[in-house]
Coordinates of C-alpha atoms in Angstrom, one line a residue:
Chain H
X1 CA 74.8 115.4 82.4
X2 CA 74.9 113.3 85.3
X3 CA 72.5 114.2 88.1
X4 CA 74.7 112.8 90.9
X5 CA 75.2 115.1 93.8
X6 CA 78.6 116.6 93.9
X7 CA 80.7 119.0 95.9
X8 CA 78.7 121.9 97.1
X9 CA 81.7 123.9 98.7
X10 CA 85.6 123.6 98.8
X11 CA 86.5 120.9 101.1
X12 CA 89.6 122.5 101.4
X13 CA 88.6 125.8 104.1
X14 CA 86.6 123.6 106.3
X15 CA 89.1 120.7 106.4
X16 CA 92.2 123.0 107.0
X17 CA 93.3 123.0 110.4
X18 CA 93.5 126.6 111.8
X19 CA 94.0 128.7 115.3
X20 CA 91.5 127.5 118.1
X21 CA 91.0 123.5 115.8
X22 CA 90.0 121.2 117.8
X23 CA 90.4 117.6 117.3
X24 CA 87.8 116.0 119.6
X25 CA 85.0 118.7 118.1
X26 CA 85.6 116.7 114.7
X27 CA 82.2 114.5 113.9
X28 CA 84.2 111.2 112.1
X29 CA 81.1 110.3 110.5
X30 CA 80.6 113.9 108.6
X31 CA 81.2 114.9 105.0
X32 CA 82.1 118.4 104.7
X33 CA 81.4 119.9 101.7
X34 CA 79.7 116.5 99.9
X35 CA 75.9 116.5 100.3
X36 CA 75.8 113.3 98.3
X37 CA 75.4 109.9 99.6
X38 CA 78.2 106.9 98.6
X39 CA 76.9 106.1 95.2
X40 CA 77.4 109.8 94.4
X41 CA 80.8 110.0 96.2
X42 CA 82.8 106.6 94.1
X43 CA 81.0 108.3 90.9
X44 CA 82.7 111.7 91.6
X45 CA 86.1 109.9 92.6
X46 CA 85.8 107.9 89.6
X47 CA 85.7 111.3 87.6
X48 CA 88.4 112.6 89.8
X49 CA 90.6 109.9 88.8
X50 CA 91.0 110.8 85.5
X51 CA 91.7 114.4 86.5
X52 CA 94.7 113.7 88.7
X53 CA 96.2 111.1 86.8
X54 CA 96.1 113.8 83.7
X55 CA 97.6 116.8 86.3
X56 CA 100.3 114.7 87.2
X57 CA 101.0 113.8 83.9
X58 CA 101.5 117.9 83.3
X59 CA 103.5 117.7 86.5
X60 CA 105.8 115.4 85.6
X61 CA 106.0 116.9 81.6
X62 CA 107.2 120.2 83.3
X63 CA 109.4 118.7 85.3
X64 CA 111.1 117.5 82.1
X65 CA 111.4 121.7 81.1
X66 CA 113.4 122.1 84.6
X67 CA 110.1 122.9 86.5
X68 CA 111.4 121.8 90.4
X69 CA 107.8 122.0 91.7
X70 CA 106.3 118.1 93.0
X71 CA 103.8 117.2 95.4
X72 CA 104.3 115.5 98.9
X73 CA 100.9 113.8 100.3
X74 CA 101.7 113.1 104.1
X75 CA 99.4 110.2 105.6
X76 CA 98.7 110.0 109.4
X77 CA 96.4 108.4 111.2
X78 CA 95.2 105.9 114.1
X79 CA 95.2 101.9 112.6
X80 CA 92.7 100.6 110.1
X81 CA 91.8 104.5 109.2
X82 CA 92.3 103.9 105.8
X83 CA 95.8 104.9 105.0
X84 CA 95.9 102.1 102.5
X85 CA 92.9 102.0 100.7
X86 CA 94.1 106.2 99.9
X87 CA 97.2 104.9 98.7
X88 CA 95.4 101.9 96.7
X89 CA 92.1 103.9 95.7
X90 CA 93.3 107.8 95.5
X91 CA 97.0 107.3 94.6
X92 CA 96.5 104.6 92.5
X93 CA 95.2 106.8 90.2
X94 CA 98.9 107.6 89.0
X95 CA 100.7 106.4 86.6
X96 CA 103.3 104.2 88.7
X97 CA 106.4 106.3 87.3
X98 CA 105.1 109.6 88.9
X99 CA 104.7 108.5 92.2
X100 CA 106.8 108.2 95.2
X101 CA 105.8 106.2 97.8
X102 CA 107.6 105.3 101.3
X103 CA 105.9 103.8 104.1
X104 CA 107.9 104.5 107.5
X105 CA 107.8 101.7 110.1
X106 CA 109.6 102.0 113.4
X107 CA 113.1 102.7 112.7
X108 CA 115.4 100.8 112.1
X109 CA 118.9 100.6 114.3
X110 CA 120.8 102.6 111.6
X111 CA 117.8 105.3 111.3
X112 CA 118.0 105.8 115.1
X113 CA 121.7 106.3 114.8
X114 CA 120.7 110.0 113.0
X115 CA 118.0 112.6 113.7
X116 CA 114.0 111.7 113.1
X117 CA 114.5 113.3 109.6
X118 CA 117.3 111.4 108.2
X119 CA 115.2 108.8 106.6
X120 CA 112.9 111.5 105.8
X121 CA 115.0 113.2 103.2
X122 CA 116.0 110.3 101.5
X123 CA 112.3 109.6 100.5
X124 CA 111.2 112.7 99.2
X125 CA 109.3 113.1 96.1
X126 CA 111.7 114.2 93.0
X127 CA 110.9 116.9 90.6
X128 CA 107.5 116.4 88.7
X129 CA 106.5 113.2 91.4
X130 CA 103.5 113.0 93.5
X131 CA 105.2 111.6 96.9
X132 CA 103.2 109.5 99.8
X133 CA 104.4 109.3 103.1
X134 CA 102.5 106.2 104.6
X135 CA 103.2 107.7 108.0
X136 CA 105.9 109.7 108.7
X137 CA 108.2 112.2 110.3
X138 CA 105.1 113.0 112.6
X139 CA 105.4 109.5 114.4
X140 CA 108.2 110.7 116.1
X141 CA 105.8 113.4 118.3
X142 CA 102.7 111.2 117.9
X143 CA 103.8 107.1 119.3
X144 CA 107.3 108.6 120.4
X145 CA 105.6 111.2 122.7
X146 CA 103.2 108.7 123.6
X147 CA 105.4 106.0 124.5
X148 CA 108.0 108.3 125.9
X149 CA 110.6 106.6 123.1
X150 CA 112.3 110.0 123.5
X151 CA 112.8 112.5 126.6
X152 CA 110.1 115.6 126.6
X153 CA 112.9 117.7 125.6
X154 CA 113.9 116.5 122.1
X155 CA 109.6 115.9 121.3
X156 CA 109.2 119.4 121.8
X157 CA 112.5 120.2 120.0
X158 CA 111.5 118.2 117.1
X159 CA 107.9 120.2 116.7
X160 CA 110.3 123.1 115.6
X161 CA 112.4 121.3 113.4
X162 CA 109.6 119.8 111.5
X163 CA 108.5 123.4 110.6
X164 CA 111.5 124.3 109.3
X165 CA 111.6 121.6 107.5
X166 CA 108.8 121.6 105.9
X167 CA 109.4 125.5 105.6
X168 CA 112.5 124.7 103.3
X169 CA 110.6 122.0 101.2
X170 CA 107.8 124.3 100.5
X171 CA 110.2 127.2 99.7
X172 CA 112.2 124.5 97.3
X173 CA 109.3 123.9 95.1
X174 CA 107.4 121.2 97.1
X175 CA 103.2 121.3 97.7
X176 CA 102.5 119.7 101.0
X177 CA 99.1 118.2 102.1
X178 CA 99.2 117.0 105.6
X179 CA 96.1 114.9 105.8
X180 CA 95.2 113.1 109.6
X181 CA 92.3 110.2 108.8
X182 CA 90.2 110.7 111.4
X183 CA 87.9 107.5 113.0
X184 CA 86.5 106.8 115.9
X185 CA 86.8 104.6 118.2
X186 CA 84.3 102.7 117.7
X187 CA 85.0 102.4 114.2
X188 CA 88.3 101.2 115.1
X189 CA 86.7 98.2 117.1
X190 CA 84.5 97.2 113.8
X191 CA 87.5 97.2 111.5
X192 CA 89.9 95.4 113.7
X193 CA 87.1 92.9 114.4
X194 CA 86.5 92.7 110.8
X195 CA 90.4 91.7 110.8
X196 CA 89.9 89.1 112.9
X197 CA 87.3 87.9 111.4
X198 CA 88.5 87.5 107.7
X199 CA 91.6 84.9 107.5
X200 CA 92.2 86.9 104.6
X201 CA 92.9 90.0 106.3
X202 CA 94.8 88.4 109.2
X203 CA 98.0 89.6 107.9
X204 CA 96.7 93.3 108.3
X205 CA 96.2 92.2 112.0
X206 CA 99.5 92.7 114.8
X207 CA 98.1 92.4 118.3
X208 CA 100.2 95.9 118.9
X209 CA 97.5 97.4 117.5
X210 CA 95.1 96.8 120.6
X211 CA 98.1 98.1 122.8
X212 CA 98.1 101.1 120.9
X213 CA 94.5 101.3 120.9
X214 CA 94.3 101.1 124.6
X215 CA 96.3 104.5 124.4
X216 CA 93.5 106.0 122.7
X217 CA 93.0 109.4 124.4
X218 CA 97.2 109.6 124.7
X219 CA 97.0 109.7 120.4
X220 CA 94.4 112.4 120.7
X221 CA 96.5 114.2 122.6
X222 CA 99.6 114.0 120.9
X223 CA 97.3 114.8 117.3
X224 CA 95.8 117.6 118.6
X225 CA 99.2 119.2 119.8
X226 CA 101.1 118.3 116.8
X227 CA 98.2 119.8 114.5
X228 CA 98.4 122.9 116.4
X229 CA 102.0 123.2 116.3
X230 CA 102.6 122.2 112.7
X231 CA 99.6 123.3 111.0
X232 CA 101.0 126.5 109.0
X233 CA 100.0 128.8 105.7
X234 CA 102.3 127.0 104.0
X235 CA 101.9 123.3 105.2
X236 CA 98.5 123.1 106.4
X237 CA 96.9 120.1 108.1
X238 CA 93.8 118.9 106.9
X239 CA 91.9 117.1 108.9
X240 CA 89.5 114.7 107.0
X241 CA 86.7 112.8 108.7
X242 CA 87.4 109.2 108.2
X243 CA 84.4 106.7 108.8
X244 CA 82.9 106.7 106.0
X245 CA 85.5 105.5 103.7
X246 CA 84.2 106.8 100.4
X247 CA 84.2 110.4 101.9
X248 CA 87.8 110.4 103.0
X249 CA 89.0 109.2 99.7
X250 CA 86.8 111.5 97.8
X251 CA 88.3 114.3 99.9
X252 CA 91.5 113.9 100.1
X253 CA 91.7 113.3 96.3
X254 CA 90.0 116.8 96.3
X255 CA 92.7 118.4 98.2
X256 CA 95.4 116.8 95.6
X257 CA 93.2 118.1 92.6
X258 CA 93.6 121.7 94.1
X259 CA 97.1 121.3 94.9
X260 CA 97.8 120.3 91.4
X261 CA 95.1 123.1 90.1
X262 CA 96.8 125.9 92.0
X263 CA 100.1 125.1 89.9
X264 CA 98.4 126.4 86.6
X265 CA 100.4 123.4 84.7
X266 CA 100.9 123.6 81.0
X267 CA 102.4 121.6 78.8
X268 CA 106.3 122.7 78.0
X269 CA 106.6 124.0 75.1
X270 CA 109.0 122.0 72.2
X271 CA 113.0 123.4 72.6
X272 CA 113.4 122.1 69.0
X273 CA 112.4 123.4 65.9
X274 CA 109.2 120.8 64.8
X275 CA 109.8 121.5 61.1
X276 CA 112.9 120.7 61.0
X277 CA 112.6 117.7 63.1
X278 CA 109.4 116.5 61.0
X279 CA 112.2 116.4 58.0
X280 CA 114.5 114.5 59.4
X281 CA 111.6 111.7 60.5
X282 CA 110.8 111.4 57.0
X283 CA 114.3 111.3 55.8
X284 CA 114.8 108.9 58.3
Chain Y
X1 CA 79.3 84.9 80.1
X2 CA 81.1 87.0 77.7
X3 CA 81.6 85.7 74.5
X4 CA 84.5 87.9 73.7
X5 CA 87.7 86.0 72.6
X6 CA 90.3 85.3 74.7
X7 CA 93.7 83.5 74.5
X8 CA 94.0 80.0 72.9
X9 CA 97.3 79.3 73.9
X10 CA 100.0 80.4 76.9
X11 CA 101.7 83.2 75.7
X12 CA 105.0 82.4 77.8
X13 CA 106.5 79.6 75.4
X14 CA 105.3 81.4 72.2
X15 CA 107.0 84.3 73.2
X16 CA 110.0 83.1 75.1
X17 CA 113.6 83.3 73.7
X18 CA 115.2 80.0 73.5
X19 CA 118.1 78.8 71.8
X20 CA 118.4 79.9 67.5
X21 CA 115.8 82.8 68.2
X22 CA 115.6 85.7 65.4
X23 CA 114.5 88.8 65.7
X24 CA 114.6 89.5 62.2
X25 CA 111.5 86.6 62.2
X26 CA 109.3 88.5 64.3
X27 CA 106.2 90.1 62.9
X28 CA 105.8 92.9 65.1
X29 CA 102.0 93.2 63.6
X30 CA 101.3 90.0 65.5
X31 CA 99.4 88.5 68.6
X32 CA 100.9 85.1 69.2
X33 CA 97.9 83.5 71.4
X34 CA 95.5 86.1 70.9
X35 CA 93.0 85.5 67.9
X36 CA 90.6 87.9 69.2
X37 CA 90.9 91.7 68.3
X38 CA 91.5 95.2 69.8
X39 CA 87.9 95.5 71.8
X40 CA 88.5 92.0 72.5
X41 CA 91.6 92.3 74.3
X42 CA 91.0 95.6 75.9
X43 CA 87.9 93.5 78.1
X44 CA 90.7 90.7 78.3
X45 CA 93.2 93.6 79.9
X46 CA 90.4 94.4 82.3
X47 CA 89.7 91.6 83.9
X48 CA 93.4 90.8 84.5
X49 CA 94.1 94.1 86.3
X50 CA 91.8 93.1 89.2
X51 CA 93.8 89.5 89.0
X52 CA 97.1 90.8 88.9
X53 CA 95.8 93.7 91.6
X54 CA 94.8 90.5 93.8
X55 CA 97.7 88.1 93.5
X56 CA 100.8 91.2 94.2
X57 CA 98.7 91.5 97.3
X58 CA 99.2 88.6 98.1
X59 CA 102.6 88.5 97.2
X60 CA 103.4 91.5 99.6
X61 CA 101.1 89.5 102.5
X62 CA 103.3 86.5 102.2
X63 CA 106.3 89.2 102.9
X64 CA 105.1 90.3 106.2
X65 CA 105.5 86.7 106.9
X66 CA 108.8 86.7 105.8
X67 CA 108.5 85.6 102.4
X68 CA 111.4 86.6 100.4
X69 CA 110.4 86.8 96.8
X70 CA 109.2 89.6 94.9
X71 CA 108.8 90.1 91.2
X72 CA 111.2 92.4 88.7
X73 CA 109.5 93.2 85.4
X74 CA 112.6 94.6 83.4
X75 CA 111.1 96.8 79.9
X76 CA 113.6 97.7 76.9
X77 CA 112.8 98.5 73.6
X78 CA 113.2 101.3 70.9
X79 CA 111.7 104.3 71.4
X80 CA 108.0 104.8 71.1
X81 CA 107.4 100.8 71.5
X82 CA 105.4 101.7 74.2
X83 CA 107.0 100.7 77.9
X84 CA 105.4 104.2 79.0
X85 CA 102.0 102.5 78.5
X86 CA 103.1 99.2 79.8
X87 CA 104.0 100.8 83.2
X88 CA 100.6 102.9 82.9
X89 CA 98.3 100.1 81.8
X90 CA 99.6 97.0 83.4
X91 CA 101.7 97.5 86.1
X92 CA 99.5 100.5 87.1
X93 CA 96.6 98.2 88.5
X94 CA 98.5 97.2 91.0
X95 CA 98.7 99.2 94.6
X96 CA 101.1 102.1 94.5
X97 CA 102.8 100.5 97.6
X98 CA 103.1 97.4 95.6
X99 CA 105.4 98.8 93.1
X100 CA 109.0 100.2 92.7
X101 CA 109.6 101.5 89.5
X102 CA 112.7 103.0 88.4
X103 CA 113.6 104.6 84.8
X104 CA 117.4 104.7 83.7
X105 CA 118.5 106.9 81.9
X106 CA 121.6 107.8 80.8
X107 CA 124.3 107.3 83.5
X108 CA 125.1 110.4 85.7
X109 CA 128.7 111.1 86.3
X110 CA 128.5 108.9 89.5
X111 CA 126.9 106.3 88.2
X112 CA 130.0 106.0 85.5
X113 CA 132.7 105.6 88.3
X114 CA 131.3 102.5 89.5
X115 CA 130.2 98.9 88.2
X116 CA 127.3 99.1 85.2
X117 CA 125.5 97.3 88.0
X118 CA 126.0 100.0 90.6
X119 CA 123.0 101.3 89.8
X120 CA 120.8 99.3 89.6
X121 CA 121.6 97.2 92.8
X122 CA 120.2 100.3 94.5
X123 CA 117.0 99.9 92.7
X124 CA 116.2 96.4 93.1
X125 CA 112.7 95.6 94.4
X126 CA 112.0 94.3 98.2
X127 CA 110.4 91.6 99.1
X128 CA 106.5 91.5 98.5
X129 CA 107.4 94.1 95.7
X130 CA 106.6 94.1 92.2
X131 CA 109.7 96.2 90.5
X132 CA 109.6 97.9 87.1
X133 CA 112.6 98.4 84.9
X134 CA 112.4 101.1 82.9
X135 CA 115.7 100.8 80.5
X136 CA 118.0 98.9 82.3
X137 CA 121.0 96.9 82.7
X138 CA 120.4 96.1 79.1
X139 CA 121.4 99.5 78.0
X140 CA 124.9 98.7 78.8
X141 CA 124.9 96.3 76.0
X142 CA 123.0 98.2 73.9
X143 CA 123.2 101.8 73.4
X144 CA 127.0 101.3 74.9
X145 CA 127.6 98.8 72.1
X146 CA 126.0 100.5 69.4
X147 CA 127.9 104.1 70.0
X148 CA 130.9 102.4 71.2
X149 CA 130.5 103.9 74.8
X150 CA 132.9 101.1 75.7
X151 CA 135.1 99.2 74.2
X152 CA 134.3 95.4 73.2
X153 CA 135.9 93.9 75.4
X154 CA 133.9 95.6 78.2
X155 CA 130.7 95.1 76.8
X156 CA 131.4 91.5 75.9
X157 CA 132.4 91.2 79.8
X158 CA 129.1 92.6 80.4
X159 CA 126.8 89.7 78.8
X160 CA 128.4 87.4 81.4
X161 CA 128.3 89.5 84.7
X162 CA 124.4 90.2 83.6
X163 CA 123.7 86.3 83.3
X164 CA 125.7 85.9 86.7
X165 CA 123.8 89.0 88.4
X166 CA 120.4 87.5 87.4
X167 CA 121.1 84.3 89.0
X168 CA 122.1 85.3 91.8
X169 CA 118.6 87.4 92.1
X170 CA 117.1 84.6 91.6
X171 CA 118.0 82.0 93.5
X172 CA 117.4 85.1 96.3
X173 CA 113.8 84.8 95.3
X174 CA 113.4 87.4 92.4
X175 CA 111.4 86.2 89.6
X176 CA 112.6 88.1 87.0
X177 CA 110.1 89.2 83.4
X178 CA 112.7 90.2 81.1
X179 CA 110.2 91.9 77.6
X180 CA 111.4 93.4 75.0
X181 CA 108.5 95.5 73.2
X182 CA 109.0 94.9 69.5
X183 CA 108.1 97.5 66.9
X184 CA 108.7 98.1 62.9
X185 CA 110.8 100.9 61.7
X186 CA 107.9 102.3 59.9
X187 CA 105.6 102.2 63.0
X188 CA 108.3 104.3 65.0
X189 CA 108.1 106.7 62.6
X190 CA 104.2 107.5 62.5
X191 CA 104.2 107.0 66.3
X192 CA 107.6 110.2 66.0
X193 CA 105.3 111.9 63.7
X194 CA 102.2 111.9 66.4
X195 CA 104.1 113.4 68.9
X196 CA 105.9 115.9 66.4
X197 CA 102.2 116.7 65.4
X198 CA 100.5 117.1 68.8
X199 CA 101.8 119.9 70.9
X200 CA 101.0 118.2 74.5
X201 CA 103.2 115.2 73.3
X202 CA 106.2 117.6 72.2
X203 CA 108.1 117.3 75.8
X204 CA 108.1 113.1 75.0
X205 CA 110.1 114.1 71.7
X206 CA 113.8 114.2 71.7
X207 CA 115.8 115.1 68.6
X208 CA 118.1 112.3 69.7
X209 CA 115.3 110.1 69.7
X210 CA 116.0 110.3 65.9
X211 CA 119.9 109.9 65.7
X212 CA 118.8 106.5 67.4
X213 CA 116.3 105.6 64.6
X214 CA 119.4 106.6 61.9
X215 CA 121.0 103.0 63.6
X216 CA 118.2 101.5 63.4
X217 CA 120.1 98.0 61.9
X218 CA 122.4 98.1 64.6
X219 CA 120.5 98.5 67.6
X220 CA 118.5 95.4 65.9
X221 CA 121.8 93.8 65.7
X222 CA 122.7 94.2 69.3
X223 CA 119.1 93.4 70.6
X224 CA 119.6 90.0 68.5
X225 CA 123.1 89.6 70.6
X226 CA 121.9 90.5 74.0
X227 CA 118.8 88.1 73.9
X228 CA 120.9 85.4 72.4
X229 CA 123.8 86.1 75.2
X230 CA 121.4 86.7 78.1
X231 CA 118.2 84.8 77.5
X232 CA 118.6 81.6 80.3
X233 CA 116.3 79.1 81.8
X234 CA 116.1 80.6 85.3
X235 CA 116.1 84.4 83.4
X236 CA 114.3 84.0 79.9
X237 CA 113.7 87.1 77.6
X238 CA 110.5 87.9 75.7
X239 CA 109.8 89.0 72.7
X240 CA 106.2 90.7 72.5
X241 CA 105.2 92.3 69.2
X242 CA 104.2 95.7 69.8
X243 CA 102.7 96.7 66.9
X244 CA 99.2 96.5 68.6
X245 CA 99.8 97.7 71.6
X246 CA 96.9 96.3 73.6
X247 CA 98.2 93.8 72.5
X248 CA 101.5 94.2 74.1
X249 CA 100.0 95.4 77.1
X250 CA 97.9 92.0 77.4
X251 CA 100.9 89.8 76.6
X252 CA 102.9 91.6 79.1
X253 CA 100.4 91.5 81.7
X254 CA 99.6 87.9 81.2
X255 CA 103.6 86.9 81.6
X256 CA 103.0 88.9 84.9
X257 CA 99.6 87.0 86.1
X258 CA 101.4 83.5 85.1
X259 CA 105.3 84.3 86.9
X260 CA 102.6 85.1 90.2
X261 CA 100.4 82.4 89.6
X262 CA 103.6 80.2 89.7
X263 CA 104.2 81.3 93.1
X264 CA 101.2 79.5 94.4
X265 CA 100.6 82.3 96.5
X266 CA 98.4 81.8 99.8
X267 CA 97.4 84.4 102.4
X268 CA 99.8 83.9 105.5
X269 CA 98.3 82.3 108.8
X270 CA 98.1 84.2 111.9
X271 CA 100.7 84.1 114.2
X272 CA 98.8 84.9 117.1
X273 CA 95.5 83.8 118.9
X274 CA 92.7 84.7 117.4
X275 CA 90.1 83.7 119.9
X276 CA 92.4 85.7 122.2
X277 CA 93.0 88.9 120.5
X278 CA 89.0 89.2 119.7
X279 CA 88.3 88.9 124.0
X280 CA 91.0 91.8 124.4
X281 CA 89.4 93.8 121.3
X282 CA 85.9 93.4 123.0
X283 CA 87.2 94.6 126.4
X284 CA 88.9 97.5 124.6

């Protein structure tokens, strides 16, 4: 038995984003439910690994039996959060033909020409898939309200809509975790700097990201009211704290663990008779 | 420094189709290139993951510069050979949002009223992308020709507009990994029998799967055709003995690490001030 600290309580309850949340009451730098230290937290995601990778395997079997059900991991947060090194670290866990992944950039002329969630429905997860949304339908209330790329209107218009949206995914079969990286500012400064710094890394770099950064309290806002208004029983937000890198992988590899617990998967059971097929192998 | 084998020789040329190949002459038991043996190759298959890992990085880096080439491994084989593990094993070490991996299967009722090629236009990789062929094109001129899905002279149309559709991706800037995964007859059938004896492998077992095996000759025969017919300098098929398969999955993933180390891959400049964008991160 190892004698690594693990999880001492659900991360999913005190990550969940309820009535009263408040973004800016969020410590960055915590790691709710993890008493261990980062040696303790890449051993348990390590062991994790091979845990999700075997659930979505079941996922993915069933789905071969007709089971509809699949899993839709939304990503949000401010630059250099760590969106990536989820997708690489968490994610990558996955064997490649069970995932889904779609990053959404700004959109392009022909996705402006139809509603925000156009392009969102053509990337959804199929039946037995684990999907990633590398950003999302949420940009357009988070830089959109921000940057007043649409009138007031249609951004409080489109809080609604995503609800129902997501309302019909869920219904359809789909689990949704909703999962804002959360840093802070500061942090922000270190990693960009570290961007600048690395000739290797200056690809990750667009100075857009300092003019985005300079909005910093404007994306606070915009989080904290599309949290409140999209954060329901059936597609919660989770809101995991985002500085300490290990933590927010560890965590949000937790929440896809329960997701893909709470589905009870077995393994589909054979719609052929075995004996008969074990014959014909060996006449074969 | 270990002192575990390693390869003696390229793989690529021993493994490459070129003119009077036979397929009948390949011992599926063997490892061209590889003297080591199983625990040898598994350390081998390690240590390229993090290299392959690093270099499609790369690869997507030089996209956001506008680099246009990208990578399309294309897997066909009989059943069992083992692409499953190929996509798992090998292509799985790479980032999630590195990788587009699509699985054909047999052609829906839309799929049939268009080109053979229709299809699989749609799932062509993007730039910076490493894209993974499940089945393929080449099931066109394979199961099509074997049970006579369409008549000869369709499918003898086919070798051509495959030839002409692969050079056209490539001189777009696809480097295209064409492997064929080769088994025995007799290993199919204990590899059938393993999944007919273990009840969480019963959803991978089809009873068609054995109607297949019954035409076992042919689907040799018309493997032997389509490499002949479709196996060209800028496009070259391989042959990888599957037999072992970490040995297959080595082979495979060293065709990968050379098509990317022939890239000459290098991490893109910036395109803006450096100096500059650190004075505006500072005052930020």
């Amino acid at each position: 038995m190892s004698r690594r600290k693990a999880w001492n309580a659900d991360p999913e309850p005190l990550l969940r984003v309820e009535e009263g949340f408040r973004l800016d009451r969020v410590d960055p730098d915590a790691t709710p439910g993890f008493p261990g230290r980062k040696i303790d937290g890449l051993e348990a995601l390590a062991a994790g690994a091979a845990r999700l990778s075997a659930l979505q395997e079941r996922l993915h079997a069933s789905s071969t039996a007709g089971d509809e059900r699949r899993v839709l991991l939304v990503l949000q947060a401010m630059d250099t959060a760590g969106k990536g090194g989820i997708v690489s670290h968490v994610v990558g866990a996955v064997d490649p033909n069970g995932v889904h992944y779609a990053g959404f950039k700004a959109p392009t002329a022909e996705e402006r020409e139809h509603d925000f969630l156009w392009r969102i429905e053509r990337e959804l997860p199929g039946a037995g898939q684990l999907g990633v949304f590398d950003r999302s339908h949420y940009e357009d209330v988070l830089i959109q309200r921000v940057r007043s790329f649409a009138p007031p209107e249609e951004i409080e218009r489109r809080y609604g809509a995503i609800v129902d949206f997501e309302d019909r995914l869920v219904a359809a079969g789909t689990t949704i975790v909703k999962v804002m990286l959360h840093i802070s500012k500061d942090e922000q400064r270190e990693r960009l700097g570290d961007r600048l710094d690395r000739p290797d890394k200056h690809w990750k770099f667009n100075p857009g990201d300092i003019d985005e950064r300079l909005l910093w309290d404007d994306y606070q806002e915009a989080y904290q009211i599309a949290l409140e208004r999209t954060s329901t029983p059936q597609a919660p937000w989770y809101v995991v704290p985002a500085n300490r890198k290990w933590y927010a992988r560890l965590a949000v590899q937790q929440l896809l663990l329960r997701a893909l617990e709470d589905m009870q998967l077995t393994w589909p059971p054979a719609d052929f008779d075995v004996a008969e097929q074990r014959r014909r192998l060996a006449e074969s």
